[in-house]
């Protein structure tokens, strides 16, 4: 009975409001969740059977309190206040490159430039800068297509872009990479764990990386919490995904904290944080 009871979540500096926002593109009704990284409890923020609840990538603007997410070529956004109201007002624009619709599989947000950073795993695989207001994108760094950067996130505190690569042919194998999209290089930070081969969602903050699998939680029970300095697994968080997605997405949004009792909470507190294990596309 290999039960990975990793209930010790490493939260540097006592991050009482360090929240992880996650979603996947499972069929039927999908939900965007807030996961409390202190307890593992998941709270439903928004559910729908339409594409605006089925993110491929996700990013948080923690300066202006706006959450961004996309499904293929459509970029969605909503303010934290709107999401927490229970009836979010969701805006959308088309993501384009050179005037044509462009599908993005991962998103991060750079507050220094006010631009989203996205990656593609078809056509020209690259880091793209995306104007969050217009959806217009430009290529920032064309990396070797041997990499498969699905999950990406930008850590505003460290000023670094990170990506998860599912392939064994690029760089030093599957794992978390620091992507220097200005200088043009990739450096392996940490591997995948527990025989995972496909991790599509990533959030990076406070020296940690959150690997978010796409589910379902009957087979992919946990998300992984990784120390970016040591490259070691420091804990797990239970996945709330009830269905299997092709893509999953994550963002670190400490300001997106539901009030107790205002939304539907999934009882996955510290007492239920048991681990087991799990599966993406091209």
XYZ file of C-alpha atoms in Angstrom:
282
model
C 0.000 0.000 0.000
C 2.082 2.784 -1.259
C 0.223 5.734 0.124
C 2.183 8.847 -0.362
C 0.909 10.781 2.623
C 2.674 13.993 1.841
C 0.575 16.365 3.885
C 3.480 18.645 4.619
C 3.050 21.532 2.256
C 6.053 23.820 2.238
C 4.668 27.342 2.460
C 7.529 29.769 2.757
C 6.852 32.790 4.909
C 3.444 31.663 6.224
C 1.413 32.251 3.069
C -2.073 32.274 4.558
C -3.700 33.367 1.315
C -1.579 31.488 -1.197
C -4.190 30.101 -3.560
C -3.891 27.888 -6.609
C -6.480 28.292 -9.386
C -6.881 25.254 -11.649
C -9.058 23.905 -14.437
C -9.117 21.287 -17.177
C -11.030 20.757 -20.410
C -12.913 17.619 -19.436
C -16.047 16.777 -21.407
C -19.486 17.707 -20.091
C -19.529 20.197 -17.252
C -16.102 21.472 -16.220
C -15.152 23.609 -13.254
C -12.519 26.209 -12.491
C -11.387 25.568 -8.930
C -9.595 27.415 -6.174
C -7.319 25.057 -4.245
C -6.153 26.137 -0.813
C -2.490 25.162 -0.715
C -2.491 25.142 3.085
C -5.229 22.522 3.441
C -5.799 21.050 -0.024
C -9.490 21.976 0.122
C -10.958 22.804 -3.304
C -13.704 25.368 -3.886
C -15.656 25.606 -7.136
C -15.392 29.098 -8.639
C -17.179 28.645 -11.963
C -18.777 25.675 -13.743
C -20.135 25.346 -17.275
C -20.348 22.926 -20.171
C -19.102 25.654 -22.535
C -15.489 26.341 -23.480
C -15.187 29.286 -21.089
C -14.902 26.823 -18.191
C -12.401 24.538 -19.964
C -8.962 26.176 -19.871
C -5.906 25.094 -21.837
C -3.760 27.777 -20.212
C -4.231 30.182 -17.304
C -2.469 33.249 -15.882
C -3.069 35.663 -13.027
C -2.539 39.412 -13.059
C -2.113 39.906 -9.324
C -1.565 43.659 -9.725
C -4.929 44.411 -11.295
C -6.656 41.293 -9.932
C -7.619 39.779 -13.266
C -7.630 36.086 -14.150
C -6.872 35.102 -17.754
C -7.449 31.721 -19.330
C -7.828 30.375 -22.833
C -9.403 27.553 -24.737
C -7.602 27.179 -28.049
C -7.731 30.499 -29.875
C -10.100 32.218 -27.429
C -8.720 34.240 -24.523
C -11.070 34.771 -21.587
C -10.720 37.139 -18.643
C -12.608 38.130 -15.526
C -11.793 40.230 -12.493
C -11.324 38.480 -9.176
C -14.294 40.398 -7.771
C -16.485 39.248 -10.630
C -15.474 35.622 -10.167
C -16.043 35.774 -6.425
C -19.518 37.230 -6.958
C -20.657 33.794 -8.136
C -21.877 35.134 -11.490
C -18.680 36.189 -13.254
C -18.687 38.638 -16.134
C -16.367 36.918 -18.596
C -14.747 38.843 -21.445
C -13.222 37.223 -24.498
C -11.009 38.069 -27.469
C -9.451 35.950 -30.215
C -5.753 35.181 -29.995
C -4.065 35.953 -33.308
C -0.610 35.800 -34.825
C 0.101 37.612 -38.098
C -3.636 38.171 -38.495
C -4.586 34.490 -38.180
C -6.188 32.663 -35.267
C -3.567 31.087 -33.029
C -4.043 28.282 -30.472
C -2.087 28.616 -27.235
C -1.587 25.756 -24.780
C -0.015 27.533 -21.789
C -0.164 31.033 -20.278
C 1.759 33.229 -17.857
C 1.565 36.944 -17.087
C 4.451 39.402 -16.847
C 3.345 42.441 -14.798
C 6.455 44.374 -15.821
C 5.291 44.441 -19.437
C 1.556 43.949 -18.979
C 1.747 41.103 -21.491
C 0.722 37.489 -21.361
C 3.289 34.866 -22.286
C 2.029 31.789 -24.109
C 3.373 28.681 -25.781
C 2.233 26.594 -28.750
C 2.753 22.918 -29.480
C 1.783 23.091 -33.155
C 3.018 25.217 -36.082
C 5.948 27.311 -34.827
C 6.628 26.215 -31.263
C 7.689 29.321 -29.403
C 7.087 31.674 -26.519
C 4.583 34.291 -27.665
C 3.870 37.677 -26.096
C 0.127 38.289 -26.158
C -1.649 41.603 -25.673
C -4.389 40.736 -23.150
C -6.694 43.450 -24.509
C -6.499 42.648 -28.219
C -5.257 39.052 -28.263
C -2.585 40.005 -30.808
C 0.585 37.961 -30.300
C 4.191 38.206 -31.411
C 6.988 35.659 -31.236
C 9.388 36.299 -28.376
C 11.530 33.157 -28.560
C 11.415 30.216 -30.962
C 12.716 27.227 -29.009
C 13.748 23.805 -30.254
C 10.632 21.833 -31.188
C 12.094 18.826 -29.368
C 10.674 20.509 -26.286
C 6.954 20.261 -25.590
C 6.146 23.160 -23.307
C 2.490 22.807 -22.369
C 2.194 24.204 -18.861
C 3.951 27.562 -18.417
C 3.951 30.319 -15.827
C 5.826 33.538 -15.107
C 6.975 34.169 -11.549
C 6.768 37.922 -11.070
C 8.857 37.841 -7.897
C 11.843 36.144 -9.501
C 11.261 37.500 -13.013
C 11.488 34.039 -14.543
C 9.435 32.042 -17.030
C 8.996 28.329 -16.377
C 7.640 25.554 -18.542
C 6.805 21.872 -18.293
C 8.052 19.636 -21.104
C 6.527 16.192 -21.639
C 9.125 14.826 -24.031
C 12.250 12.788 -23.400
C 13.956 14.094 -26.550
C 14.268 17.758 -25.611
C 16.921 19.073 -23.254
C 17.407 16.763 -20.297
C 14.101 14.929 -20.444
C 10.639 15.444 -18.992
C 10.378 18.066 -16.306
C 10.290 21.688 -15.243
C 12.509 24.102 -17.188
C 13.539 27.696 -16.644
C 12.944 29.318 -20.047
C 15.136 32.340 -20.737
C 13.020 33.727 -23.564
C 15.170 36.856 -23.788
C 18.578 35.187 -23.912
C 17.246 32.078 -25.617
C 17.951 29.030 -23.459
C 16.273 26.342 -21.337
C 17.593 24.888 -18.083
C 16.178 21.838 -16.347
C 15.025 22.671 -12.812
C 13.231 19.518 -11.656
C 11.986 16.241 -13.137
C 8.502 14.779 -13.230
C 7.604 12.514 -10.334
C 5.832 9.191 -9.753
C 6.228 8.068 -13.373
C 4.171 10.978 -14.714
C 4.656 11.542 -18.450
C 2.092 14.248 -19.175
C 1.630 17.341 -16.985
C -0.116 20.291 -18.628
C -0.772 22.841 -15.889
C 1.845 24.928 -14.062
C 1.874 27.670 -11.450
C 5.111 29.161 -10.098
C 5.483 31.382 -7.043
C 7.485 31.779 -3.837
C 10.204 29.394 -4.932
C 7.688 26.622 -5.606
C 6.242 25.052 -8.734
C 2.829 23.394 -8.809
C 2.521 20.585 -11.363
C -1.175 20.254 -12.270
C -2.232 17.036 -13.990
C -5.363 16.873 -16.154
C -7.202 14.065 -14.351
C -9.486 12.402 -13.586
C -8.726 12.180 -9.902
C -9.613 8.507 -9.853
C -6.365 7.821 -11.698
C -4.382 11.052 -11.278
C -5.080 11.675 -7.637
C -2.628 14.461 -6.932
C -0.965 17.645 -8.059
C 2.712 17.996 -7.128
C 4.437 20.728 -5.112
C 8.093 21.140 -6.083
C 10.905 23.186 -4.527
C 12.528 25.024 -7.443
C 15.815 25.484 -5.580
C 16.402 21.839 -4.715
C 14.333 20.283 -7.508
C 12.695 18.030 -4.919
C 9.077 17.070 -4.384
C 7.918 18.676 -1.130
C 4.254 17.695 -1.070
C 1.078 16.917 -2.984
C -2.378 18.469 -3.313
C -5.489 16.405 -4.131
C -6.907 16.977 -7.601
C -10.572 18.056 -7.748
C -10.953 17.058 -11.435
C -13.749 14.528 -11.871
C -13.170 13.927 -15.587
C -10.251 13.424 -17.934
C -8.968 16.459 -19.790
C -6.676 16.795 -22.764
C -5.324 19.994 -21.225
C -5.128 21.409 -17.714
C -4.190 24.879 -16.517
C -3.078 26.634 -13.358
C -2.286 30.049 -11.939
C -1.147 31.414 -8.585
C -3.650 34.025 -7.399
C -3.397 34.887 -3.684
C -6.110 37.536 -4.039
C -8.729 35.142 -5.378
C -9.953 33.847 -2.025
C -13.613 32.838 -1.660
C -15.410 33.819 1.514
C -16.253 30.795 3.672
C -19.613 29.313 2.756
C -20.194 31.419 -0.348
C -19.308 28.720 -2.863
C -19.286 24.954 -3.157
C -16.362 23.458 -1.283
C -15.019 19.987 -1.915
C -14.069 18.349 1.374
C -10.426 17.651 0.714
C -8.863 19.010 3.862
C -5.643 17.951 5.497
C -7.200 14.776 6.831
C -7.947 13.605 3.297
C -4.623 14.371 1.704
C -3.617 10.911 0.632
C -1.722 10.278 -2.529
C -1.855 7.674 -5.303
C -1.235 8.284 -9.006
C -1.621 8.559 -13.164
C -1.843 10.781 -17.965
C -2.077 14.749 -22.337
C -2.038 15.230 -26.083
C 0.525 16.408 -28.570
